[in-house]
XYZ file of C-alpha atoms in Angstrom:
297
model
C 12.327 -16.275 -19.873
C 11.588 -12.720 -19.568
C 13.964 -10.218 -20.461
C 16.786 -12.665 -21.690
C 19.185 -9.857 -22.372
C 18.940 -7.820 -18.972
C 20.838 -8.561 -15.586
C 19.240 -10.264 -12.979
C 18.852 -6.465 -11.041
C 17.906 -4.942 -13.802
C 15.206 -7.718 -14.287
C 13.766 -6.340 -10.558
C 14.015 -3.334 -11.047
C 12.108 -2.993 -14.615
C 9.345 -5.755 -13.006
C 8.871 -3.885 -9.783
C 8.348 -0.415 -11.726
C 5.530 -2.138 -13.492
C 4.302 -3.409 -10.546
C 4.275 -0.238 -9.041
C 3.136 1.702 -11.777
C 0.382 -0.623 -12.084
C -1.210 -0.236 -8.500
C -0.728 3.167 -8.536
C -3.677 3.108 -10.747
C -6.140 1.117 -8.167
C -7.756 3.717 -6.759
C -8.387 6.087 -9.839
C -9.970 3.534 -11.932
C -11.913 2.230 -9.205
C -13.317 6.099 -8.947
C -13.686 6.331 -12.445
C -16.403 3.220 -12.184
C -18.470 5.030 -10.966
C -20.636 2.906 -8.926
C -21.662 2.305 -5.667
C -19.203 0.335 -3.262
C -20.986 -2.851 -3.279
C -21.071 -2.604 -6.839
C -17.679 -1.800 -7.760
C -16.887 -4.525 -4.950
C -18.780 -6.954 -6.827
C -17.443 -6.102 -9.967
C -13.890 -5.414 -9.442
C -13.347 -8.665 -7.331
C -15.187 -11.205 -9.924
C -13.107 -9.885 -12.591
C -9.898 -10.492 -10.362
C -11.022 -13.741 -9.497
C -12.130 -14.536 -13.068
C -8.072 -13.283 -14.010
C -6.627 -15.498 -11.250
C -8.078 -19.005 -12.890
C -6.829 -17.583 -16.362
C -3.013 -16.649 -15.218
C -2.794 -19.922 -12.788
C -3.971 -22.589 -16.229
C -1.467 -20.461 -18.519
C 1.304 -20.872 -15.847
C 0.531 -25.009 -15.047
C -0.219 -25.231 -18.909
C 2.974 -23.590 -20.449
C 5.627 -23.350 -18.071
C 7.363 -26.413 -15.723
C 5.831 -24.332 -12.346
C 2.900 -25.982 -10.231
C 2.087 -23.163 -8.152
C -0.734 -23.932 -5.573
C -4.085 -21.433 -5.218
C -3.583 -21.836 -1.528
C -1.326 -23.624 -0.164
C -2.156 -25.464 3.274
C -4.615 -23.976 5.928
C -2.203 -21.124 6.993
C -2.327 -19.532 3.281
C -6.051 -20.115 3.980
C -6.311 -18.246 7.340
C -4.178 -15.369 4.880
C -6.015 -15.373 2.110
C -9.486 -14.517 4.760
C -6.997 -11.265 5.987
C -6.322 -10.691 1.993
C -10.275 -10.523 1.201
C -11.113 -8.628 4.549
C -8.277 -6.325 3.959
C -9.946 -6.002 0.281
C -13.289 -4.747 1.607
C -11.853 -2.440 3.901
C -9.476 -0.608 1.595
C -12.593 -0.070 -1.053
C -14.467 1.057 2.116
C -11.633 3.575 2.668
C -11.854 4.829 -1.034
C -15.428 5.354 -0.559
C -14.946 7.568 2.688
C -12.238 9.106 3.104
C -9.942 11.151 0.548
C -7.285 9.051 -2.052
C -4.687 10.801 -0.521
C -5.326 9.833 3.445
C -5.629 5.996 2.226
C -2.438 5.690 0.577
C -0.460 7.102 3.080
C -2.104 5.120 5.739
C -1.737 2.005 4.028
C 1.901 2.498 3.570
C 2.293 1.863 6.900
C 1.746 -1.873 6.259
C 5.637 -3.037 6.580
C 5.352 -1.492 10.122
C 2.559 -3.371 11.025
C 4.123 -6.766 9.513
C 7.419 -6.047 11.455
C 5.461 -5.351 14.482
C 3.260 -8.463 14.090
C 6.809 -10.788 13.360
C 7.794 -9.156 16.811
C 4.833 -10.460 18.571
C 4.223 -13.946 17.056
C 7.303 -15.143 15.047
C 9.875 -12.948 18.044
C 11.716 -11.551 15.017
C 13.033 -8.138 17.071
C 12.928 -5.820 14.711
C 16.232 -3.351 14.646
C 16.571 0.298 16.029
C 16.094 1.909 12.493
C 12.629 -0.485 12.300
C 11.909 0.736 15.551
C 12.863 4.484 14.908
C 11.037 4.161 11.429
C 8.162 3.426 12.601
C 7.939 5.603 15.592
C 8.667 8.317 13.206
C 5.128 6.577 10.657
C 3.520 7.046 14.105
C 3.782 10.741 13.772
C 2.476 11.173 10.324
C -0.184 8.803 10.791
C -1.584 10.706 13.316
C -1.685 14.056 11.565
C -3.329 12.207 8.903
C -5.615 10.733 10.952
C -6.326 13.845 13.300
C -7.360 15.681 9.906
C -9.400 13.048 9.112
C -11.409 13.248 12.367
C -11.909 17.194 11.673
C -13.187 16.494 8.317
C -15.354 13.763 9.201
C -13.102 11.229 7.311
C -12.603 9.043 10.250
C -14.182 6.032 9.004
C -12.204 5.841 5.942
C -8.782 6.394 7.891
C -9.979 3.595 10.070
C -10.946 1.326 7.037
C -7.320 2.136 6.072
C -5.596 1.855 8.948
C -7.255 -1.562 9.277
C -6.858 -2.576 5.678
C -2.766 -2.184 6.811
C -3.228 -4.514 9.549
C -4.717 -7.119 7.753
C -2.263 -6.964 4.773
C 0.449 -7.134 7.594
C -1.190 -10.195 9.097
C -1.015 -11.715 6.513
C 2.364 -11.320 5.274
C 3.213 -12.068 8.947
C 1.816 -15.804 7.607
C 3.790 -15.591 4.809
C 6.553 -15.401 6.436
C 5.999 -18.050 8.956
C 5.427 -20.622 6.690
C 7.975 -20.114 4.088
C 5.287 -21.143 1.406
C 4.779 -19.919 -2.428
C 1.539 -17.460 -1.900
C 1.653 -15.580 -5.341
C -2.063 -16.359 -5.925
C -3.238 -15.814 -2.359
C -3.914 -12.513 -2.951
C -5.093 -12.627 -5.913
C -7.952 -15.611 -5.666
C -8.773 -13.921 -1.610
C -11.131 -11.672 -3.832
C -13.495 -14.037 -4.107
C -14.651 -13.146 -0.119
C -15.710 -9.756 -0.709
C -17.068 -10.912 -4.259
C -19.134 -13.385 -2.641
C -19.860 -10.469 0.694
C -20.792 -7.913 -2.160
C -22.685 -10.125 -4.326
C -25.320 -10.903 -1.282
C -25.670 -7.071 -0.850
C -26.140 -6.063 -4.259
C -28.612 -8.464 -5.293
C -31.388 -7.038 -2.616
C -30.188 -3.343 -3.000
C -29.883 -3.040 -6.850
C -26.468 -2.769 -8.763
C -25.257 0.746 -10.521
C -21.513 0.955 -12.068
C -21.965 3.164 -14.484
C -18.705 2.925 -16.147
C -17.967 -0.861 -15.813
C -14.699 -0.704 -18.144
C -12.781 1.302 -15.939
C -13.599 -1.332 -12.906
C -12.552 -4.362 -15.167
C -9.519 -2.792 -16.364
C -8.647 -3.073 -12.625
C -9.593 -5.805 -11.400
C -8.627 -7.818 -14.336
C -5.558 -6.317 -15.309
C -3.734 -3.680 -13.691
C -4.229 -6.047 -10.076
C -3.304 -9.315 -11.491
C -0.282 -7.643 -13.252
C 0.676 -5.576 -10.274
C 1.013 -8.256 -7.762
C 2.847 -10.675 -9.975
C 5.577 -8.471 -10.829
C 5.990 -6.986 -6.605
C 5.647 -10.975 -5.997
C 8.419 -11.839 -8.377
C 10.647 -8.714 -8.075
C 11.964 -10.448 -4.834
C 13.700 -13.166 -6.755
C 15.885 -10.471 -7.952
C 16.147 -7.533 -5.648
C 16.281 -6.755 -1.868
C 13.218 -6.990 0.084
C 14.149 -3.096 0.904
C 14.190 -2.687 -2.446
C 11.257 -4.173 -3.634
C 9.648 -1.463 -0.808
C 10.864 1.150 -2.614
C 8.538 0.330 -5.416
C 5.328 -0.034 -3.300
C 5.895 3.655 -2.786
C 5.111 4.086 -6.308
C 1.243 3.795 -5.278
C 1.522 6.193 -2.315
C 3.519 8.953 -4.388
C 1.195 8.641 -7.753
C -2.303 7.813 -6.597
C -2.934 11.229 -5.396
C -1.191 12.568 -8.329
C -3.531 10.591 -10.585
C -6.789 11.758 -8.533
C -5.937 15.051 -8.724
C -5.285 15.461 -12.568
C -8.658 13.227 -13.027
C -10.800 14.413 -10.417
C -9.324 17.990 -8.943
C -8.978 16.342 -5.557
C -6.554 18.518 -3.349
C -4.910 16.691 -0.667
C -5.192 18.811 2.855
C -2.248 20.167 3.658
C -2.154 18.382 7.023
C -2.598 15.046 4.924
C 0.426 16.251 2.304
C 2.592 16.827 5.577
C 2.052 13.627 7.200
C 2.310 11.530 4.020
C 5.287 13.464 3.162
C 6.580 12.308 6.930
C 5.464 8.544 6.011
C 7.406 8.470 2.403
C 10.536 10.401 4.135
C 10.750 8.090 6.525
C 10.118 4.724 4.466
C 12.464 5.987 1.664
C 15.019 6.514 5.004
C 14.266 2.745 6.345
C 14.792 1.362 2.514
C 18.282 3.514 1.702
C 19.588 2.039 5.088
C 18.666 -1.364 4.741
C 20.247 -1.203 0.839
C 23.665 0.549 2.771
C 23.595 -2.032 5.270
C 22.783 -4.850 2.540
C 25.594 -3.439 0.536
C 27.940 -3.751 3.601
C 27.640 -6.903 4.595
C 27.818 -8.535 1.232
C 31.074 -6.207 0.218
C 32.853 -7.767 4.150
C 34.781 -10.646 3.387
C 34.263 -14.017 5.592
C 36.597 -14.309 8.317
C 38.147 -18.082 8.844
């Protein structure tokens, strides 16, 4: 059992910094590779893949769990939206600055609550609704800098990469099922995708390391603990931590490779983490009060 001595919330919250801390680091070390994007596609997603098989036999082979690689044709159709969303967001790190794709692909809780709206009819509340109106906003200074800058593909890329993460969790969610790996074992679509383009056109990574390190470590690790933190913390809470990769990635590029946000991109992400940090305080208070009001009888 990990961390026998710790309460339960302290358990979520020391898993969920990890988690955090660990995908905050996604986008630097896929930089540092070096390599083209079908390369470090190709690379980044074997090794994950490679990872997946290792983690999944440890957990069937020392623990009582069974967890399924995908479980039932839903997780399937999810774990397609998990590999395309894959592609896109290393498509968005090759055109666009670090900065402008984190931001953008923090709006992926909007885009799941807006998705449950549409297919599952889960209304989402005013402060969802006012929260993302608010994303809306920063998004589209993000986005408009983008377009002067000639970084519109890669805001697209992101803005789709969101979409498809939020599609998926939308899945998730409708059919209550145990998707830890789905994630995890969709890279083998844009290893497969990347491996037809690379073998015609040549492969060049010229720092491999930094690309494994990724995809074999810091990706497995980082999902598992944001998959897990749940058990012990808020959804809202577990949100928090996601933040993590939109606050520090840009930090990160810039002390590695001197990359200065724009300060149209600072002030919409700053909008976008404002108002997320807003959504996830509220949704603690309101958590808070409805666990601290007694049943009536």
């Amino acid at each position: 059992m990990l961390f026998p001595t710790l309460s339960s919330h302290t358990k979520g919250l020391v898993l969920t910094t990890i988690g955090g801390l660990a995908l905050s680091l996604d986008v630097p070390l896929v930089r540092l590779g070096d390599g083209d994007v079908w390369s470090v596609t190709a690379l980044r997603s074997l090794t994950t893949v490679a990872a997946t098989f290792i983690l999944w036999f440890l957990v069937r082979r020392f623990t009582s769990s069974r967890p399924p690689l995908v479980p039932g044709w839903a997780a399937a159709f999810a774990a397609l939206l998990y590999g395309l969303s894959s592609m896109a967001f290393l498509g968005a790190v090759f055109n666009t600055t670090t900065a402008n794709v984190v931001f953008i692909v923090a709006f992926t809780p909007m885009f799941a609550a807006l998705l449950s709206w549409l297919f599952l009819g889960e209304r989402p509340g005013v402060s969802t609704l006012v929260t993302m109106a608010i994303m809306i906003v920063g998004v589209g200074l993000i986005v408009e800098n983008g377009l002067s800058a000639g970084h519109w593909l890669g805001d697209l890329l992101s803005a789709l990469t969101a979409l498809l993460i939020g599609g998926a969790i939308t899945i998730g969610r409708a059919t209550q099922r145990e998707m830890g790996f789905v994630p995890l074992i969709a890279t083998v679509i844009p290893a497969a995708i990347a491996l037809l383009m690379v073998v015609p056109a040549g492969y060049h990574v010229a720092n491999p390391f930094w690309v494994m390190l990724d995809g074999g470590i810091m990706l497995p690790l980082a999902f598992w603990c944001l998959a897990t933190g749940p058990r012990y913390l808020s959804a809202s809470e577990v949100g928090m931590f996601y933040l993590l990769e939109t606050i520090l990635a840009p930090i990160w590029v810039w002390m590695i490779f001197s990359e200065v946000p724009a300060l149209q991109s600072l002030a919409g992400g700053a909008i976008l983490i404002g108002a997320l940090v807003g959504y996830s305080l509220w949704q603690m208070r309101s958590r808070s009060r409805s666990l601290a009001t007694p049943l009536s009888h």
